Coordinates of C-alpha atoms and ligand atoms in Angstrom, one line a residue:
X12 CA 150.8 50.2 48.5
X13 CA 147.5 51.0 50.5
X14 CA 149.2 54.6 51.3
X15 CA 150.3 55.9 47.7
X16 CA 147.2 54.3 46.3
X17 CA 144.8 56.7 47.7
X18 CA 147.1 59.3 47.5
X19 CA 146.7 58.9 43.8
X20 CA 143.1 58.4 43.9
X21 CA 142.7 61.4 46.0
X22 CA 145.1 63.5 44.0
X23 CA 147.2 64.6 47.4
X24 CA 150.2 62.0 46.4
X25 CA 153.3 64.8 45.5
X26 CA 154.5 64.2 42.4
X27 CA 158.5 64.9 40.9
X28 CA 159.2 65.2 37.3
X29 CA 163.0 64.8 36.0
X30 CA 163.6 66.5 33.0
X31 CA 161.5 69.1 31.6
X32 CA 161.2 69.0 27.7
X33 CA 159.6 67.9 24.6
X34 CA 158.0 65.2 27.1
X35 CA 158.9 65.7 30.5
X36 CA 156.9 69.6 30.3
X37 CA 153.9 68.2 28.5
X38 CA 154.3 65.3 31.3
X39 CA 154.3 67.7 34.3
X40 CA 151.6 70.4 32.9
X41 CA 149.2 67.1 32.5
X42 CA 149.8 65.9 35.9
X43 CA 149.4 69.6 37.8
X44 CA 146.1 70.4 35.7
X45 CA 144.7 66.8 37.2
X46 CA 145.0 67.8 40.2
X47 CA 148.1 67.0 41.9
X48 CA 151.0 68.9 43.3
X49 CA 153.8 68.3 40.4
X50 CA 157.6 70.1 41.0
X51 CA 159.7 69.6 38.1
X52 CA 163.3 69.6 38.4
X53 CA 165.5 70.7 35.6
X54 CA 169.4 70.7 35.0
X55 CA 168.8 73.5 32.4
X56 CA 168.5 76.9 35.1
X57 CA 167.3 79.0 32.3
X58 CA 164.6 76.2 31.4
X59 CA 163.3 76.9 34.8
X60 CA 163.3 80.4 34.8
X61 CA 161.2 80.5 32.1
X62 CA 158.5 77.8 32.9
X63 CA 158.4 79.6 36.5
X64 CA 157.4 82.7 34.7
X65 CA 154.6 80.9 32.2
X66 CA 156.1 80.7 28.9
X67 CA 157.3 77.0 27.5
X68 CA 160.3 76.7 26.2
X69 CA 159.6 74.9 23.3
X70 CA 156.6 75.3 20.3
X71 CA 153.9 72.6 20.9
X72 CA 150.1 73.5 20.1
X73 CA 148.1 74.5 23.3
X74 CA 151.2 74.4 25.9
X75 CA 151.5 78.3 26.7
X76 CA 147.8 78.7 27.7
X77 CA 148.3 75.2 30.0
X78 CA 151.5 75.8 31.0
X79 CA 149.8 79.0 32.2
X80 CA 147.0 77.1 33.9
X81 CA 149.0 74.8 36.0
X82 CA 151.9 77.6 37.2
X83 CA 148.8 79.9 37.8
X84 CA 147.3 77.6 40.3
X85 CA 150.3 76.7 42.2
X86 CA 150.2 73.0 41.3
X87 CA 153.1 73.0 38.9
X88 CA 156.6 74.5 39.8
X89 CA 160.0 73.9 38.6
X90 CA 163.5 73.5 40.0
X91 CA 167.3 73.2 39.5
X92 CA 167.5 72.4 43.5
X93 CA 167.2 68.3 44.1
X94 CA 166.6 69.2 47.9
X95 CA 162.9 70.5 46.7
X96 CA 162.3 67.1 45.3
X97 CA 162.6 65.4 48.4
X98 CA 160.3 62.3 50.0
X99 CA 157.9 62.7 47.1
X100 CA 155.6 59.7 46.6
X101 CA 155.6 59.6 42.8
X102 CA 159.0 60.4 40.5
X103 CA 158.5 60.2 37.1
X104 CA 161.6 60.7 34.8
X105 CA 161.9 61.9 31.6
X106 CA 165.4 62.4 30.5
X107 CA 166.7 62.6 26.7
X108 CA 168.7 58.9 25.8
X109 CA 170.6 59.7 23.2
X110 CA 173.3 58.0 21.3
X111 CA 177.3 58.6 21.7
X112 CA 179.0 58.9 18.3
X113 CA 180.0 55.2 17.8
X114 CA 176.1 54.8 17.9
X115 CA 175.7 53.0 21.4
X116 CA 173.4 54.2 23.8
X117 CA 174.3 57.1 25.8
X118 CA 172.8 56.5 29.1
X119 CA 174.4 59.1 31.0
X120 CA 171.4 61.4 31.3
X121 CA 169.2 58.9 32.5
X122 CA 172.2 57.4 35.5
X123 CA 172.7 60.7 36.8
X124 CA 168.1 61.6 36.9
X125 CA 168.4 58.2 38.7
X126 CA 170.9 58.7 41.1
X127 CA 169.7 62.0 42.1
X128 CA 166.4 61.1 42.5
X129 CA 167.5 58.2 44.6
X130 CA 169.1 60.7 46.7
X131 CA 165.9 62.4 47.6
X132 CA 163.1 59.6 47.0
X133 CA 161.6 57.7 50.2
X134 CA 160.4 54.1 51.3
X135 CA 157.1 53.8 49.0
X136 CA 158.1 55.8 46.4
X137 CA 156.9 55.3 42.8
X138 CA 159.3 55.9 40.3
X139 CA 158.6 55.4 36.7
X140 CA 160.6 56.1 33.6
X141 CA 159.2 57.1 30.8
X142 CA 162.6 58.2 28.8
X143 CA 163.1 55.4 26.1
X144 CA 165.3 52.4 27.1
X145 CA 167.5 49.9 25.7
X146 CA 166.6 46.1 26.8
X147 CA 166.6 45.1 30.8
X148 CA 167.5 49.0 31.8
X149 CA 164.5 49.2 34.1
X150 CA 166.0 46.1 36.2
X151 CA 169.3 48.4 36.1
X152 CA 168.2 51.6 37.5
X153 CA 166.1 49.6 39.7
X154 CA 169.1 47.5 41.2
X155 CA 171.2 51.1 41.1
X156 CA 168.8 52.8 43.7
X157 CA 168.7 49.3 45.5
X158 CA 172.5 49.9 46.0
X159 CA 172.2 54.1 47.0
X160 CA 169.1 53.3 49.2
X161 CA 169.1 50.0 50.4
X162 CA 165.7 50.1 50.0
X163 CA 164.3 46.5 48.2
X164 CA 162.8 47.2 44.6
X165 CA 159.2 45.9 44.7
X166 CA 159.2 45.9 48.6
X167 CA 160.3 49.0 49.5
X168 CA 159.9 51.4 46.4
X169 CA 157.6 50.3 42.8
X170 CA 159.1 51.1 39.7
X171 CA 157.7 51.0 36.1
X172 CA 158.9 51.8 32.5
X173 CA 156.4 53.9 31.0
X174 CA 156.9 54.6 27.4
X175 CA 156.0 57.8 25.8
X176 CA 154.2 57.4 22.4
X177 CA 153.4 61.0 21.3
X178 CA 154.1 62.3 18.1
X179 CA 155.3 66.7 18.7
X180 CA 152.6 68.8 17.0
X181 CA 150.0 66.6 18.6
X182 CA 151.3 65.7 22.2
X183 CA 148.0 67.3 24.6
X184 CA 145.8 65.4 22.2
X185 CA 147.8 62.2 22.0
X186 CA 148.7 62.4 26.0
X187 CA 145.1 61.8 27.1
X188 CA 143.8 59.3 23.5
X189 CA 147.1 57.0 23.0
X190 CA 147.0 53.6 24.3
X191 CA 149.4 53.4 27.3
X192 CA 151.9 50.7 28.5
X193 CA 153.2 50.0 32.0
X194 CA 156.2 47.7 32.6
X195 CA 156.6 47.1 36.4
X196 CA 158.9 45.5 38.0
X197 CA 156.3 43.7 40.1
X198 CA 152.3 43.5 39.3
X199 CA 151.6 45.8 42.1
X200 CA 154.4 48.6 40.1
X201 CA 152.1 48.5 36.8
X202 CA 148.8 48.2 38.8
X203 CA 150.1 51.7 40.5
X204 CA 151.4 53.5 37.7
X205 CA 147.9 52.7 35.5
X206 CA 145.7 54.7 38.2
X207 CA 148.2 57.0 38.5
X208 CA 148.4 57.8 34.7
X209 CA 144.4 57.2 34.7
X210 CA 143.8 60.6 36.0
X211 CA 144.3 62.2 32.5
X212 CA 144.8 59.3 29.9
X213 CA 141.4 57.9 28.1
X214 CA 143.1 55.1 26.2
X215 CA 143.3 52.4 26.5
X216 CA 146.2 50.7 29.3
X217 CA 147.9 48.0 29.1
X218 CA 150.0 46.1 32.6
X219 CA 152.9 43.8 31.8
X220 CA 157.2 43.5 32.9
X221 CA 159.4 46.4 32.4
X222 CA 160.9 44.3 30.0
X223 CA 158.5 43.8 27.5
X224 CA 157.3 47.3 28.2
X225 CA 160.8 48.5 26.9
X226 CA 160.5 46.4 23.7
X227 CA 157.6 47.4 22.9
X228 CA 158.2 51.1 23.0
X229 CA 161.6 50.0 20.5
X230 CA 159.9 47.5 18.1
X231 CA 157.4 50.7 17.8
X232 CA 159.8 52.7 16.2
X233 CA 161.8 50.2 14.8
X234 CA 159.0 49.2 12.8
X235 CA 158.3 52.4 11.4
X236 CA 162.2 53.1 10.8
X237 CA 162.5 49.9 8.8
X238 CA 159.0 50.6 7.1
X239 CA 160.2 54.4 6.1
X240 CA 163.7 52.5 4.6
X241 CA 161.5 50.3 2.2
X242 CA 159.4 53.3 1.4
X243 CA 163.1 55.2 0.5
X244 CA 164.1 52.7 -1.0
X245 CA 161.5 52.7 -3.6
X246 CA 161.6 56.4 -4.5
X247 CA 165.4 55.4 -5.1
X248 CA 164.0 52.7 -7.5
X249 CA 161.4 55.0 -8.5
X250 CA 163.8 57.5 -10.2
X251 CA 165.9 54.8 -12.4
X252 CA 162.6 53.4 -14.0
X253 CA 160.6 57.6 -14.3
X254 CA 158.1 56.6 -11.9
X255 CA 156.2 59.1 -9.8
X256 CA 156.7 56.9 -6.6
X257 CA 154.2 58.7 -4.4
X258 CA 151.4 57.7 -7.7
X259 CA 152.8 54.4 -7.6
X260 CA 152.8 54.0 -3.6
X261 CA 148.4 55.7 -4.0
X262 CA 148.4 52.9 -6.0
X263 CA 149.6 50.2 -3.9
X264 CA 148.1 51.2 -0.9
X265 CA 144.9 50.0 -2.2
X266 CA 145.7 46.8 -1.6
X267 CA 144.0 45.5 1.6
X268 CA 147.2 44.5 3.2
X269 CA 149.7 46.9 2.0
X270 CA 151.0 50.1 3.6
X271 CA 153.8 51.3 2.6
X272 CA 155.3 54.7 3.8
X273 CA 156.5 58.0 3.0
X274 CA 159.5 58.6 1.3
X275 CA 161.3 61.9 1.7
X276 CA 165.1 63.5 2.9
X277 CA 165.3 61.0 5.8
X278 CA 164.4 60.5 9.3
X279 CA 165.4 62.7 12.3
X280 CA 164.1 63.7 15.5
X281 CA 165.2 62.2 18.9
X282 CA 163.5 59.0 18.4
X283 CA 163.2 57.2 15.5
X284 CA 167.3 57.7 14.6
X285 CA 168.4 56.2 17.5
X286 CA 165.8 53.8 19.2
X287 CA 166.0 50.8 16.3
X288 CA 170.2 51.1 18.1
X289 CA 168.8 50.9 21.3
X290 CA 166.7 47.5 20.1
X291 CA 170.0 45.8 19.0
X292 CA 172.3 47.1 21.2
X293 CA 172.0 44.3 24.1
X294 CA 171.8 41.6 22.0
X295 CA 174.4 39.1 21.3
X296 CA 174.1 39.1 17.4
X297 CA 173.8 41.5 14.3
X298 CA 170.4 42.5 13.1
X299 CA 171.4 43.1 9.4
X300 CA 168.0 44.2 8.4
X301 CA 167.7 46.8 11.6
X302 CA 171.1 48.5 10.8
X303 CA 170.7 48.3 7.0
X304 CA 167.1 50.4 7.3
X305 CA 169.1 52.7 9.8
X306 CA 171.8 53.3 6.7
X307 CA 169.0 53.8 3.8
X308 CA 167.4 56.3 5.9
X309 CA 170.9 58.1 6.8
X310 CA 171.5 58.3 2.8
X311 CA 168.7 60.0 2.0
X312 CA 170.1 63.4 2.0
X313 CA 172.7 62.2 -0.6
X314 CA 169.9 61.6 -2.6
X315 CA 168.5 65.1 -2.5
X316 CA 172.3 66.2 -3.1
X317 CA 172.4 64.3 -6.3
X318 CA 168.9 65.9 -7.6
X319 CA 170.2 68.8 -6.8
X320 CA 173.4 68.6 -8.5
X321 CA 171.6 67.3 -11.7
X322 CA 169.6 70.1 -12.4
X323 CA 172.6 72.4 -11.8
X324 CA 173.7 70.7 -14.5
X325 CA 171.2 71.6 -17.1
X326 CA 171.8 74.6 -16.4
X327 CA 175.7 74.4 -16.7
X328 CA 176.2 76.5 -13.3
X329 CA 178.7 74.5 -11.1
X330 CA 178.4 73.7 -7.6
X331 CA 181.1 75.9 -6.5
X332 CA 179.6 79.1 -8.0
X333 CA 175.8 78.2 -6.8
X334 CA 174.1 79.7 -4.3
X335 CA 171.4 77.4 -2.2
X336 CA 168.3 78.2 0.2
X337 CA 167.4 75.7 2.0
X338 CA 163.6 75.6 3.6
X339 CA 163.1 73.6 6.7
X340 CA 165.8 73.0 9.6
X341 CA 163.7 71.1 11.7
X342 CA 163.0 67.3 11.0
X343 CA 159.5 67.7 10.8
X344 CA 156.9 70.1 9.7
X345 CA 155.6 72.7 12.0
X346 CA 158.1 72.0 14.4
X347 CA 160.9 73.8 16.2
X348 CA 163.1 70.6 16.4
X349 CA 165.8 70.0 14.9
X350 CA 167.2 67.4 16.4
X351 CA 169.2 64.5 13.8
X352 CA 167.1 66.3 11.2
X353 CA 168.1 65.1 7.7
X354 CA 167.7 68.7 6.9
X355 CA 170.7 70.3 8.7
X356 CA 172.1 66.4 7.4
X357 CA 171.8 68.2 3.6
X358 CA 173.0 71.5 4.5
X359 CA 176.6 69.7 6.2
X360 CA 176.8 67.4 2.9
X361 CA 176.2 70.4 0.4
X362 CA 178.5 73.4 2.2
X363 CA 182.1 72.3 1.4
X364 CA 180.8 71.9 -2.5
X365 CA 178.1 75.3 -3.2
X366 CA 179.5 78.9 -2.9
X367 CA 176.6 79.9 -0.2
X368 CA 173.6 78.1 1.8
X369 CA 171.4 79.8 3.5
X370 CA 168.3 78.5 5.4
X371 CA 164.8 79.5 6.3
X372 CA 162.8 77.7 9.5
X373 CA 159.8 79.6 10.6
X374 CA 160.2 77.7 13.8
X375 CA 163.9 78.0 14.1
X376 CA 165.9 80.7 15.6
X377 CA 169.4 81.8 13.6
X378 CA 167.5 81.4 9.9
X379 CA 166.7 83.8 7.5
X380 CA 163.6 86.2 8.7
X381 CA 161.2 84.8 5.6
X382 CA 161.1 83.0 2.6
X383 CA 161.5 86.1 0.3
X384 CA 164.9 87.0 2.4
X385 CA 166.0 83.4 2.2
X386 CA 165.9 83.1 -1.8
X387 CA 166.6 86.6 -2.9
X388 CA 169.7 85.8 -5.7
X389 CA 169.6 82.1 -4.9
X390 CA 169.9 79.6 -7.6
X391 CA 168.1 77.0 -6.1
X392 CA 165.3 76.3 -3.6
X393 CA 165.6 72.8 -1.6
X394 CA 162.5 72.0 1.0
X395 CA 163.4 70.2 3.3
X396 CA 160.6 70.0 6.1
X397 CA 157.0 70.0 5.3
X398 CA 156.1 72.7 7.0
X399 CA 152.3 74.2 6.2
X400 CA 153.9 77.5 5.2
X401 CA 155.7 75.6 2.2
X402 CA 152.4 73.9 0.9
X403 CA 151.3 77.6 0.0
X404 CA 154.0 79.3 -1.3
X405 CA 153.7 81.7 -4.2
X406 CA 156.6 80.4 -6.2
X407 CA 155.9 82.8 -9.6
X408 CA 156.3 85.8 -7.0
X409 CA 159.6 84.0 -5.3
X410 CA 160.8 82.5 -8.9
X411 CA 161.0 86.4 -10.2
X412 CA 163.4 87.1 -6.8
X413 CA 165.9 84.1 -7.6
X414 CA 169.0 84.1 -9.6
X415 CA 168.4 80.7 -11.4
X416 CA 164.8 78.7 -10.5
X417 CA 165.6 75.6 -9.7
X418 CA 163.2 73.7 -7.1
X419 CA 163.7 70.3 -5.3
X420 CA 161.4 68.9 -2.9
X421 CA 162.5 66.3 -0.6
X422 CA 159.3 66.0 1.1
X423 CA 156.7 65.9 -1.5
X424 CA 155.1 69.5 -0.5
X425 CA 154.9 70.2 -4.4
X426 CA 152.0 68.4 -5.8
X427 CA 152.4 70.2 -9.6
X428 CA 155.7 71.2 -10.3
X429 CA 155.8 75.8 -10.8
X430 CA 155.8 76.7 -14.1
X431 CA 159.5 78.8 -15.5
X432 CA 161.3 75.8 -13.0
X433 CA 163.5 73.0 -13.1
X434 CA 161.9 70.6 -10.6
X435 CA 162.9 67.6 -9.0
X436 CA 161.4 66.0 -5.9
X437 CA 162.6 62.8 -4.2
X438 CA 160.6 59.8 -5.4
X439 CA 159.3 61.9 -8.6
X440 CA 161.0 59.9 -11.0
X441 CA 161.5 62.0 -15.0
X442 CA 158.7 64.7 -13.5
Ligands
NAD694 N1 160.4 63.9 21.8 C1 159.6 63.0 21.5 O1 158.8 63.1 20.6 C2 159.6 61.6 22.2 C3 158.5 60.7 22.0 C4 158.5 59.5 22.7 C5 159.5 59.2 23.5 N2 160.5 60.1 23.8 C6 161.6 59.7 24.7 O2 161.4 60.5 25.9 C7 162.7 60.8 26.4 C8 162.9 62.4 26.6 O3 162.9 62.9 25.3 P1 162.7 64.5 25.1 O4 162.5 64.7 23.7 O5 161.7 65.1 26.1 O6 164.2 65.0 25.5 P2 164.6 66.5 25.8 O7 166.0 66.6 25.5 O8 163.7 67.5 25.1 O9 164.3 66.7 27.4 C9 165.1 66.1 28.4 C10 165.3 67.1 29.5 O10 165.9 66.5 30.6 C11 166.9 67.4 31.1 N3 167.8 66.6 31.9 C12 168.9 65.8 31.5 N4 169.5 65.2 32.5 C13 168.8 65.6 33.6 C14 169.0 65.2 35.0 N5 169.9 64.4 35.4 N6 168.1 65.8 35.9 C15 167.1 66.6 35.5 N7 166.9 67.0 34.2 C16 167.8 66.4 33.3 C17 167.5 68.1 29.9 O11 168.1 69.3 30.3 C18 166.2 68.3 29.1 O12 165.5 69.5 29.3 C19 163.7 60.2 25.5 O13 164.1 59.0 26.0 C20 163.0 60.0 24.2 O14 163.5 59.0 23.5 C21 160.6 61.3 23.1

């Protein structure tokens, strides 16, 4: 340990990132603009190409001026060749772990970022994964590049699960002030990956198994999924007694002890969606409550369907002859991604039944060039994300450009319902 310790403390150790996205960039740029020598390597060729030249592939705050900084001073490059990722002391992989269809984990990404990196890594290498895991998958990979390498886990090479907490909008910021956790699979893997992390984080860290490390990265969002569910549930509730939900919630939440969350169109993103699975997915027995909060929160967009459909029908204009713009693709506001976002969810359970939907995204490519362009002869407005551009819209001006003004808000970006409309908003009960 003696050698990659002061390699770390001296910022020479070479450093590998696997997988170069919404963390894995972020990750690498953090890591080169400490001071060490960080090569990315990327499946995606084009991904490369462009984070070679400067420009990030995806929209975060702040990344194109540090992306600049770190390709600028030599200390970051990126790579679709495994052979330039070879004998480097630290490896640090950050692969997407999605789900297959029938909802089980699809660790394919991760297997193959493992095996290649086993490939190329040496004796003393530190390799920590900070992708999102089911239970015991640590151990897993660990035993898998025990079998390519013969190299001993915890003698030969460390390894650590690393969890990623950041939230997209606010990842430089929460990179260096979130608490961190490091699962090793020996003391001496945590104690390694801490004061390797140390050089840009100012949390607070936290040492314990890989294990635990990996629940606690899924009870995280579990929580919060399960949380979200009660909070949908209620705006459900909300609407059969005329309750203003998000009044009532105000309300509740000054209660010492409560919290309860936001309602809106559903959840979506890579994470939340899919990690409460990965939670269960080991165990031997059903987690009713886990999969029951995963269903709520898949419903939602039904729920916007139906407010949509009901003030077609004050207006006696049927679905088939209606033309829809939705606003918002991605799952949350000002944000490109649109990954398992409830609002492209609403658009799939709306299309076979309205003549026309269109969409509008400022942050995603393939929608309509503006608001205005979007809702020209429309019949009825949906928001779907809660992106700032929405919280300021001129809706007289954009009400005298539609066909029919109907307005729903499934994320609670209306606070007084536009005057000439017919308004509904999930959670917004009679209003
Ligand atoms: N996005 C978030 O906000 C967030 C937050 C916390 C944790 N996480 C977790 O972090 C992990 C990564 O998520 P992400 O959002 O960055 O995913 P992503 O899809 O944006 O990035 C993954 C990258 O890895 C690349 N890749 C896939 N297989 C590879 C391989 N074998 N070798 C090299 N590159 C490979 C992909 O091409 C992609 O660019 C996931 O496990 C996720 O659950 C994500």
């Amino acid at each position: 340990m003696k050698g990659i310790s002061k390699g770390i403390d001296d910022r020479i150790a070479e450093m590998a990132v696997v997988g170069l996205g919404y963390i894995g960039l972020p990750t690498a740029i953090m890591f080169a603009n400490s001071g060490f020598n960080v090569i990315g390597y990327e499946i995606r060729k084009e991904v490369v190409d462009r984070i070679n030249s400067g420009r990030a592939h995806i929209v975060e705050p702040e990344i194109d001026e540090l992306l600049k900084k770190a390709v600028e001073s030599g200390r970051l490059k990126a790579t679709s060749n495994p052979e330039e990722i070879k004998n480097r002391d630290v490896y640090v992989i950050c692969v997407q772990t999605p789900l297959n269809e029938d909802k089980t984990p699809n660790l394919s990404y991760l297997e193959s970022a493992v095996k290649t990196v086993a490939k190329v890594m040496k004796k003393g290498s530190l390799v920590v994964i900070e992708s999102t895991v089911p239970p015991l998958t640590t151990v897993k990979m660990a035993r898998l590049i025990e079998d390519i390498t013969g190299l001993k886990a915890g003698e030969d090479f460390y390894m650590v699960h690393a969890p990623e907490r950041v939230m997209p909008g606010r990842i430089f910021k929460e990179l260096v002030y979130n608490s961190r956790i490091f699962g090793g699979i020996t003391p001496e893997s945590a104690e390694l990956a801490e004061k390797l992390y140390r050089a840009f984080v100012k949390g607070q860290t936290f040492k314990t198994s890989s294990t635990v490390s990996e629940v606690v990265k899924l009870m995280e969002n579990t929580f919060r999924d399960v949380n979200i569910a009660l909070a949908n549930e209620f705006a459900h509730l909300a609407h059969q007694y005329g309750v203003n939900v998000f009044e009532a919630i105000d309300l509740a939440n000054t209660h010492p002890r409560v919290n309860i969350h936001t309602p809106g169109i559903g959840v979506g993103g890579h994470c939340l969606p899919k990690d409460p699975h990965l939670l269960v997915w080991p165990a031997k027995d059903d987690f009713g409550l886990i999969r029951l909060a995963r269903e709520i929160n898949d419903g939602m967009p039904l729920l916007a369907k139906d407010l949509l459909f009901e003030a077609l029908k004050t207006v006696n204009l049927p679905p088939e002859r209606t033309v829809v713009a939705v606003l918002g693709l991605a799952y949350k506001g000002d944000s490109d991604d649109t990954r398992n976002s409830p609002a492209k969810a609403f658009v799939e359970a709306i299309e076979g039944d309205v003549k026309e939907v269109r969409t509008y995204d400022p942050f995603v490519e393939g929608t309509h060039g503006s608001v205005e362009d979007a809702l020209k002869g429309t019949d009825a407005a949906v928001i779907a994300t809660d992106h700032s551009e929405f919280r300021s819209l001129n809706w007289e001006r954009i009400g005298s450009l539609m066909r029919t003004r109907i307005l729903i808000d499934g994320r609670h970006v209306i606070k007084e319902p536009p005057e000439g409309f017919i308004f509904k908003g999930i959670g917004r009960g009679d209003c």
